[in-house]
mmCIF file of C-alpha atoms and ligand atoms in Angstrom:
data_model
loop_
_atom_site.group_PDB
_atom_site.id
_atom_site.type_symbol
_atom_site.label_atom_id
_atom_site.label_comp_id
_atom_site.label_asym_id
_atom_site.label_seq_id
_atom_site.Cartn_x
_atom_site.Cartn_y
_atom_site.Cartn_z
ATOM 1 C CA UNK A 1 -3.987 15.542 7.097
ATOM 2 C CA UNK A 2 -4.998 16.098 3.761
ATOM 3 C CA UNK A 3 -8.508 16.015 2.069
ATOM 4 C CA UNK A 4 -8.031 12.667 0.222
ATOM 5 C CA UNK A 5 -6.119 11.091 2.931
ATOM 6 C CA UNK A 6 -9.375 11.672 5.326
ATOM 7 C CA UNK A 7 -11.636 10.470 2.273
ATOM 8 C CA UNK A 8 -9.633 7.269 2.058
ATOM 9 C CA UNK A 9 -9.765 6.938 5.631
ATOM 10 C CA UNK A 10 -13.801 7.258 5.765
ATOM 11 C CA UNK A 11 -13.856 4.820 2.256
ATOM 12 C CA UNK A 12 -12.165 2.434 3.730
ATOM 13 C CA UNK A 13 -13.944 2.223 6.892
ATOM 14 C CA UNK A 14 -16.800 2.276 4.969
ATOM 15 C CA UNK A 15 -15.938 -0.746 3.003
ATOM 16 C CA UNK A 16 -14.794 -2.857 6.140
ATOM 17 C CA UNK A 17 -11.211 -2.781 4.616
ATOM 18 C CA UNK A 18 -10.358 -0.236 8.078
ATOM 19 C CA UNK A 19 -11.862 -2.153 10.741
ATOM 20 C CA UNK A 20 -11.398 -1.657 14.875
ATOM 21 C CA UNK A 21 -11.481 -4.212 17.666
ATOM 22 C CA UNK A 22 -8.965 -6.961 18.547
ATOM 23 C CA UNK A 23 -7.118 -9.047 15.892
ATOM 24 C CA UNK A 24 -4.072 -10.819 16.018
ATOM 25 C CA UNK A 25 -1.649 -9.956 13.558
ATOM 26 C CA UNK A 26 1.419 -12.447 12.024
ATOM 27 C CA UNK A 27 4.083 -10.810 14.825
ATOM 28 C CA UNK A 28 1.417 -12.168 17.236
ATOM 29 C CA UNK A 29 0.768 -8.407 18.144
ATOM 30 C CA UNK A 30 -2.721 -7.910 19.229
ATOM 31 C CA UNK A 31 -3.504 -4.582 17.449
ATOM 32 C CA UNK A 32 -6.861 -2.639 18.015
ATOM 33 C CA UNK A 33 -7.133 -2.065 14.324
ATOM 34 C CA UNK A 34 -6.869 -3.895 10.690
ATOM 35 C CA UNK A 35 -6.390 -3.605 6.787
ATOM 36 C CA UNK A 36 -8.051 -5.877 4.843
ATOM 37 C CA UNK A 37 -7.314 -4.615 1.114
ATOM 38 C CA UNK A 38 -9.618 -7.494 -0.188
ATOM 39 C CA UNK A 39 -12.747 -5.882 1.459
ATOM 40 C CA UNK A 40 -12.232 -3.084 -1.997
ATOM 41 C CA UNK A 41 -14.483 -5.824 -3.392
ATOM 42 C CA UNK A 42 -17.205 -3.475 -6.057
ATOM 43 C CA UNK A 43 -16.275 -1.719 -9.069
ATOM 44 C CA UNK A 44 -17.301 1.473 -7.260
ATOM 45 C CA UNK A 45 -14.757 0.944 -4.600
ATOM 46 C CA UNK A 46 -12.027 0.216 -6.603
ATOM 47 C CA UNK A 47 -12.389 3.306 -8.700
ATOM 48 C CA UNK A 48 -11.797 5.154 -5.000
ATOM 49 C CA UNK A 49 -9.115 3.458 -3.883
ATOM 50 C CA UNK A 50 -7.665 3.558 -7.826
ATOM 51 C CA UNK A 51 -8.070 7.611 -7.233
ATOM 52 C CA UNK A 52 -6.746 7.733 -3.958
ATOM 53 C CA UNK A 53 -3.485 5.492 -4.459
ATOM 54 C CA UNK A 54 -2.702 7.568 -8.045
ATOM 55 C CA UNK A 55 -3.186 10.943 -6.302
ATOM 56 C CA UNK A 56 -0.416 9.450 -3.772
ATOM 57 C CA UNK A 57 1.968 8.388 -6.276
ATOM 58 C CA UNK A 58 1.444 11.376 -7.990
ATOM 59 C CA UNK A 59 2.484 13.476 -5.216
ATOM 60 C CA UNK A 60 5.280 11.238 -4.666
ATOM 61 C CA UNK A 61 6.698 12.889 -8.120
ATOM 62 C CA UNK A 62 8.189 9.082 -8.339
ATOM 63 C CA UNK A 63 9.384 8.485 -11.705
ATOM 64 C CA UNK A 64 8.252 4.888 -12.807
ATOM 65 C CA UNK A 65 7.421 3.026 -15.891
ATOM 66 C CA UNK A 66 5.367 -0.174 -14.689
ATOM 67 C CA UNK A 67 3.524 -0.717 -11.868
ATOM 68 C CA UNK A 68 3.652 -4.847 -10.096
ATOM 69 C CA UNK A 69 0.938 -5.632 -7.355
ATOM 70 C CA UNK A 70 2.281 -8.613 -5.582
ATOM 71 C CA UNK A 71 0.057 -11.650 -5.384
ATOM 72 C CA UNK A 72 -3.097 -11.250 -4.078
ATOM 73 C CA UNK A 73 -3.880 -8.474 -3.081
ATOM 74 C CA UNK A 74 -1.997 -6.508 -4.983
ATOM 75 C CA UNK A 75 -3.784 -7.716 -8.527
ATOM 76 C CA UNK A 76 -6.777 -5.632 -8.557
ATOM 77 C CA UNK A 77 -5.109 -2.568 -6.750
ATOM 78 C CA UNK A 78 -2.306 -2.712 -9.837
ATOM 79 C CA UNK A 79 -5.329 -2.970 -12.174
ATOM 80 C CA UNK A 80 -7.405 -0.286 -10.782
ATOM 81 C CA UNK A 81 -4.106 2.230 -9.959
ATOM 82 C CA UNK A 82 -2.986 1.766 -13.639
ATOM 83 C CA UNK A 83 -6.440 2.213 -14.672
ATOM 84 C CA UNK A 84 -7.525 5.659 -12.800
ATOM 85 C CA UNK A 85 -3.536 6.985 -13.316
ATOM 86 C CA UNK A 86 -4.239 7.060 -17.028
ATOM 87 C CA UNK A 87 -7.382 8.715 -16.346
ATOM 88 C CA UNK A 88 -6.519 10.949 -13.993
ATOM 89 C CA UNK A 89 -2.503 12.004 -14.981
ATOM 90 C CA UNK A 90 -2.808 15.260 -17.650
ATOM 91 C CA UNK A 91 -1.705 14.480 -21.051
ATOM 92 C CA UNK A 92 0.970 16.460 -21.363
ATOM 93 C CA UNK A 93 3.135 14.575 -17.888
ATOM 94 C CA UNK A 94 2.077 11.503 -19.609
ATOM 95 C CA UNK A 95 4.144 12.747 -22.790
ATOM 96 C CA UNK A 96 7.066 14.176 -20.456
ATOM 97 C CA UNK A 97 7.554 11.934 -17.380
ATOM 98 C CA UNK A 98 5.833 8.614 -18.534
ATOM 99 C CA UNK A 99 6.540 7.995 -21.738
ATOM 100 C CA UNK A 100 3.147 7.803 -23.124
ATOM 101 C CA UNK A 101 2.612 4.291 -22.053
ATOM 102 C CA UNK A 102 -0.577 3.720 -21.000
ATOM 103 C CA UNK A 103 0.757 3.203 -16.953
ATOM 104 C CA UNK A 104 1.795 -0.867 -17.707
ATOM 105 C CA UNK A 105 1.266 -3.336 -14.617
ATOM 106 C CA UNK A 106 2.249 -6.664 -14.411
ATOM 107 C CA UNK A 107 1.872 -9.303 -11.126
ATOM 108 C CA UNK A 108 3.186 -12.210 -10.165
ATOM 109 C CA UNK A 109 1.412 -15.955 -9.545
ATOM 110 C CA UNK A 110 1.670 -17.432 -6.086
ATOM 111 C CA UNK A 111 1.483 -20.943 -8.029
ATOM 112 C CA UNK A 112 4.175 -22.254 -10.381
ATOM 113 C CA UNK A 113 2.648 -22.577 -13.969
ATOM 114 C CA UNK A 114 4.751 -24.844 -16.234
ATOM 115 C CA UNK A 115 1.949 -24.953 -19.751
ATOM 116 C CA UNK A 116 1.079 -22.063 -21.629
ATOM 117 C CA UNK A 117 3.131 -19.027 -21.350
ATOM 118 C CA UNK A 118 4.515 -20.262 -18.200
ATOM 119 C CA UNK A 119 6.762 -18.047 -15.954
ATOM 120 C CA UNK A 120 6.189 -16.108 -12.681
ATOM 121 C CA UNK A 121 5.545 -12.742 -14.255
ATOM 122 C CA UNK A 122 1.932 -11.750 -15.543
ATOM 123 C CA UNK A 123 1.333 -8.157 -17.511
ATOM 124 C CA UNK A 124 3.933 -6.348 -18.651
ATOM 125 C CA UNK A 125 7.433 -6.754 -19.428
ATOM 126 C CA UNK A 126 10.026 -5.572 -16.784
ATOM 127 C CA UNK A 127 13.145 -5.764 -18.801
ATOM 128 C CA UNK A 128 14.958 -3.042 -18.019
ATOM 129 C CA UNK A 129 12.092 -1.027 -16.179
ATOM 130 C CA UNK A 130 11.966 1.370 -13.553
ATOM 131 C CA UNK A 131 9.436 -0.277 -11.638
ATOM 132 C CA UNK A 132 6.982 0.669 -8.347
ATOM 133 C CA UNK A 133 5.251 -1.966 -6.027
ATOM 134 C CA UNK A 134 1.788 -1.756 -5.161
ATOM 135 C CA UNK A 135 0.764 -3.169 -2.244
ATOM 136 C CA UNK A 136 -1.853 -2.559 0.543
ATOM 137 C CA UNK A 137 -0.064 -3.134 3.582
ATOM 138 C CA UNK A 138 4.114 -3.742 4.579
ATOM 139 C CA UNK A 139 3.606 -6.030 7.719
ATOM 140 C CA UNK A 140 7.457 -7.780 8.173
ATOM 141 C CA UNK A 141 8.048 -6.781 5.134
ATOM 142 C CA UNK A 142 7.839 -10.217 3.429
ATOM 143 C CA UNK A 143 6.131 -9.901 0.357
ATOM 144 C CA UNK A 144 8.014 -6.756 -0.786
ATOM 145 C CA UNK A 145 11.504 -8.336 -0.275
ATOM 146 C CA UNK A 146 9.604 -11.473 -2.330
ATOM 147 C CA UNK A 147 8.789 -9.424 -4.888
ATOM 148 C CA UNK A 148 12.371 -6.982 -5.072
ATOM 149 C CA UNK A 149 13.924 -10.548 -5.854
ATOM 150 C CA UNK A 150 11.347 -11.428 -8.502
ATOM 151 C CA UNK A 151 11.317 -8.122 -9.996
ATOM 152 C CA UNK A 152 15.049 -8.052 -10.497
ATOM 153 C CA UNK A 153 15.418 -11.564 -11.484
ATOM 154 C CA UNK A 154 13.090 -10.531 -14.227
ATOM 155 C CA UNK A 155 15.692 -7.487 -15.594
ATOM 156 C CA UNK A 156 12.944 -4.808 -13.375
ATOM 157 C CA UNK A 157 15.025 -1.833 -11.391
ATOM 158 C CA UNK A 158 12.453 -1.663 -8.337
ATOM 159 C CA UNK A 159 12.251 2.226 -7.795
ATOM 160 C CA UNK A 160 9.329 2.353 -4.654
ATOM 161 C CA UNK A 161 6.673 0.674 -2.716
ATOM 162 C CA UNK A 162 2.965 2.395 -2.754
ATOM 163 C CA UNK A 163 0.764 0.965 0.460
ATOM 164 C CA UNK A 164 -2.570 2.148 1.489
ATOM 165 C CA UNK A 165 -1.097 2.534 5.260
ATOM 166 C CA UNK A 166 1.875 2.558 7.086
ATOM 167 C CA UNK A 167 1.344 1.163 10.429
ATOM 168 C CA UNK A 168 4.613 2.814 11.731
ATOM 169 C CA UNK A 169 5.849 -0.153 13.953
ATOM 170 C CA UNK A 170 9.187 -1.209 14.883
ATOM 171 C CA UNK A 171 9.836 -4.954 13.771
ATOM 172 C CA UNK A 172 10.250 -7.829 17.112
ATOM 173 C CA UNK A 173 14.673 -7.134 16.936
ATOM 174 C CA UNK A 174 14.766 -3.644 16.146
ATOM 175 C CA UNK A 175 13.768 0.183 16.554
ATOM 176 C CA UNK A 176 13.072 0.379 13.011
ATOM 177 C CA UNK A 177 9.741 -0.159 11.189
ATOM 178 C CA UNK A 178 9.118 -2.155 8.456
ATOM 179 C CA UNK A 179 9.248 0.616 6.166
ATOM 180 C CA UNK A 180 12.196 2.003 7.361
ATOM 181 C CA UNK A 181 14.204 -1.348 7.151
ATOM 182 C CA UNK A 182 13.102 -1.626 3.525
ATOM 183 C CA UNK A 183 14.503 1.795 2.847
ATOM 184 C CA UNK A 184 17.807 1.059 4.688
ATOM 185 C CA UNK A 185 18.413 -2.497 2.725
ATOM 186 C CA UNK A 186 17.420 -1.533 -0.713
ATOM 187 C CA UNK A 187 17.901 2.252 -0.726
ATOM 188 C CA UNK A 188 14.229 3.356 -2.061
ATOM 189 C CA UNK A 189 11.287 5.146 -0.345
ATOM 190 C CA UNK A 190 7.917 3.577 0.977
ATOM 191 C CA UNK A 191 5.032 5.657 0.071
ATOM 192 C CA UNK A 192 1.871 5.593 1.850
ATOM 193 C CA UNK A 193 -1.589 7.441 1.347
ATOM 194 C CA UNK A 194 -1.950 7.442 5.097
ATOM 195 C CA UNK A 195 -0.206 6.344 8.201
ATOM 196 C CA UNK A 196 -1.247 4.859 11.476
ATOM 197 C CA UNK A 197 -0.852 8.965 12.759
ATOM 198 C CA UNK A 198 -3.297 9.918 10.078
ATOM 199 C CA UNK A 199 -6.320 7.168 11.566
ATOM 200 C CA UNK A 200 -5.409 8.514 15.470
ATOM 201 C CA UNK A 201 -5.734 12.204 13.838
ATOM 202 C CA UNK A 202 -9.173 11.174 11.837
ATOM 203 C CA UNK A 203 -10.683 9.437 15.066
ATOM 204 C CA UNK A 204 -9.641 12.495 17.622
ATOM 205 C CA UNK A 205 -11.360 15.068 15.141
ATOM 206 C CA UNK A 206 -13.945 13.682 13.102
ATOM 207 C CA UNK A 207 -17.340 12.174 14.723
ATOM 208 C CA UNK A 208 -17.355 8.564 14.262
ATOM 209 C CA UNK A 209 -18.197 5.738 16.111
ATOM 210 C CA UNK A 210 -14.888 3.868 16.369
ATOM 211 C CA UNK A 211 -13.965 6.970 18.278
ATOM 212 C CA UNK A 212 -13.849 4.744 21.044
ATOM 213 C CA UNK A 213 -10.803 2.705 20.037
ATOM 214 C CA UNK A 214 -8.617 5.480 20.492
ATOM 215 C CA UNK A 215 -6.965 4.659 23.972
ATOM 216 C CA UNK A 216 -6.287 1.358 22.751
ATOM 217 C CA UNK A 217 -4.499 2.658 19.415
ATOM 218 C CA UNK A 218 -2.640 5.153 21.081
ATOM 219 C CA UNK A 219 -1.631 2.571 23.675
ATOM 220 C CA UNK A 220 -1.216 -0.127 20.472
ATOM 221 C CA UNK A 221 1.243 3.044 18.994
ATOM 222 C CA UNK A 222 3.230 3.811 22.208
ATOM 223 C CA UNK A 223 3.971 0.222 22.420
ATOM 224 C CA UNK A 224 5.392 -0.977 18.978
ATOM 225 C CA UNK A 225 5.147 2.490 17.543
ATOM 226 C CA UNK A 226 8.292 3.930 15.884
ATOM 227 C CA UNK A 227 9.734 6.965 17.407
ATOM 228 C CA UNK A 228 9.277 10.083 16.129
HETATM 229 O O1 PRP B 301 4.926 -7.410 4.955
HETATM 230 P P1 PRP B 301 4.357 -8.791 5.085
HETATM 231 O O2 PRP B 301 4.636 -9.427 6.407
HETATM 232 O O3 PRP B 301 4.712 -9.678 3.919
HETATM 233 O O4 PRP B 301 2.776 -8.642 5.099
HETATM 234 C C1 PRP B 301 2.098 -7.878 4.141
HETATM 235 C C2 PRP B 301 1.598 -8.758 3.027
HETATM 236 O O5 PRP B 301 0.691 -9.711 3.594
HETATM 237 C C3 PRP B 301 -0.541 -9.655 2.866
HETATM 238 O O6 PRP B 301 -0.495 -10.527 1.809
HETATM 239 P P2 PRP B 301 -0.428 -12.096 2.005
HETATM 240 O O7 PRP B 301 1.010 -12.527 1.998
HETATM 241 O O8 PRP B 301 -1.241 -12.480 3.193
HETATM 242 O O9 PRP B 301 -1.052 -12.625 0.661
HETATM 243 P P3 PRP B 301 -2.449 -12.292 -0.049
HETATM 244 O O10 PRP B 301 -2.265 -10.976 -0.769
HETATM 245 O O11 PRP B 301 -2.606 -13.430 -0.981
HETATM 246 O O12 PRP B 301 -3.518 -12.208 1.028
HETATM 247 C C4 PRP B 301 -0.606 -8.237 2.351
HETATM 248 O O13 PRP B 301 -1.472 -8.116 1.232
HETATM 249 C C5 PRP B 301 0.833 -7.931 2.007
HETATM 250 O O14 PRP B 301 1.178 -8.340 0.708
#
């Protein structure tokens, strides 16, 4: 595991977004642990998660020219991502591989708007852009395929999904995860800063208190786990 992935994994545990117990998830799973990306809730913790995310998709070596968070969640993590990326990205690979843009992000509504500018789309335009998702978490994989469709409706050439974690579990009807089926049906890679593997490494080496959780995850990821 690397340096920031262990930072983001103490961050968000620190922030309640990482959280351990019992909660029941949409596939009516029952999994010892949870991702709440809302819980990034002060300035301070969305200029971690903004650094962590960027140094992700910069590693990726992803070539993209806007960012979209999906409604909610995604909103503020587009924001902040966009924000630290043109911090944090040297000049000169701004010049070369982003055209000097400033990192553009646009996001959708939930809620059909018909005054005003109307439309679906917020931000910037994605005519003709090479565009990556930001998202916190793939579950079934719902809100990504919602937002491939809205993306390309708009003229936007979806290029990859960033999420905080990949929980690495097969859907109910097949041996594949989530992220794996989205790679399959649309052909482009799922990027993660960490994976379920990464919070099972963090809790058997580091000394924290949620320590005890571990038989259950390891259980949880034998279970519904994908194969490795
Ligand atoms: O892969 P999926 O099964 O779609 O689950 C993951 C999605 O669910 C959550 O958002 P939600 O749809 O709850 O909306 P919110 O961001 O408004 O909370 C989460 O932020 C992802 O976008």
């Amino acid at each position: 595991m690397l340096e920031y992935q262990e930072n983001f994994i103490k961050v968000a545990i620190e922030n309640d977004v990482l959280k351990f117990g019992s909660f029941k998830l949409k596939s009516g799973r029952i999994s010892p642990f949870f991702l709440n990306a809302g819980n990034f809730n002060t300035g301070k913790a969305l200029l971690n998660v903004g650094e962590f995310y960027s140094e992700a998709i910069v590693r990726s070596g992803l070539d993209f020219d806007v960012l979209f968070g999906p409604a909610y969640k995604g909103i503020p993590l587009a924001a902040a991502v966009s924000s630290t990326l043109s911090r944090v990205v040297p000049i000169e690979l701004q010049k070369t591989k982003y055209n000097n843009a400033g990192f553009p992000f646009a996001f959708d509504r939930k809620e059909k708007k018909d005054h005003g500018e109307g439309g679906m789309i917020i931000g910037s335009s994605l005519q003709g852009k090479k565009v990556l998702i930001i998202d916190d978490v793939i579950t079934a994989g719902t809100a990504i395929r919602n937002s491939v469709d809205l993306i390309q409706k708009n003229g936007g050439i979806v290029v990859g999904v960033i999420v905080a974690i990949d929980r690495q579990e097969i859907g109910a009807d097949s041996d594949l995860s989530a992220v794996e089926e989205i790679k399959k049906e649309f052909g482009f890679n799922v990027y993660s800063i960490v994976q379920l593997d990464s919070v099972i490494e963090f809790l058997k080496t580091t000394e924290s208190e949620h320590k005890q959780f571990l038989p259950q995850i390891t259980d949880y990821r034998n279970k519904y786990g994908v194969k490795l």
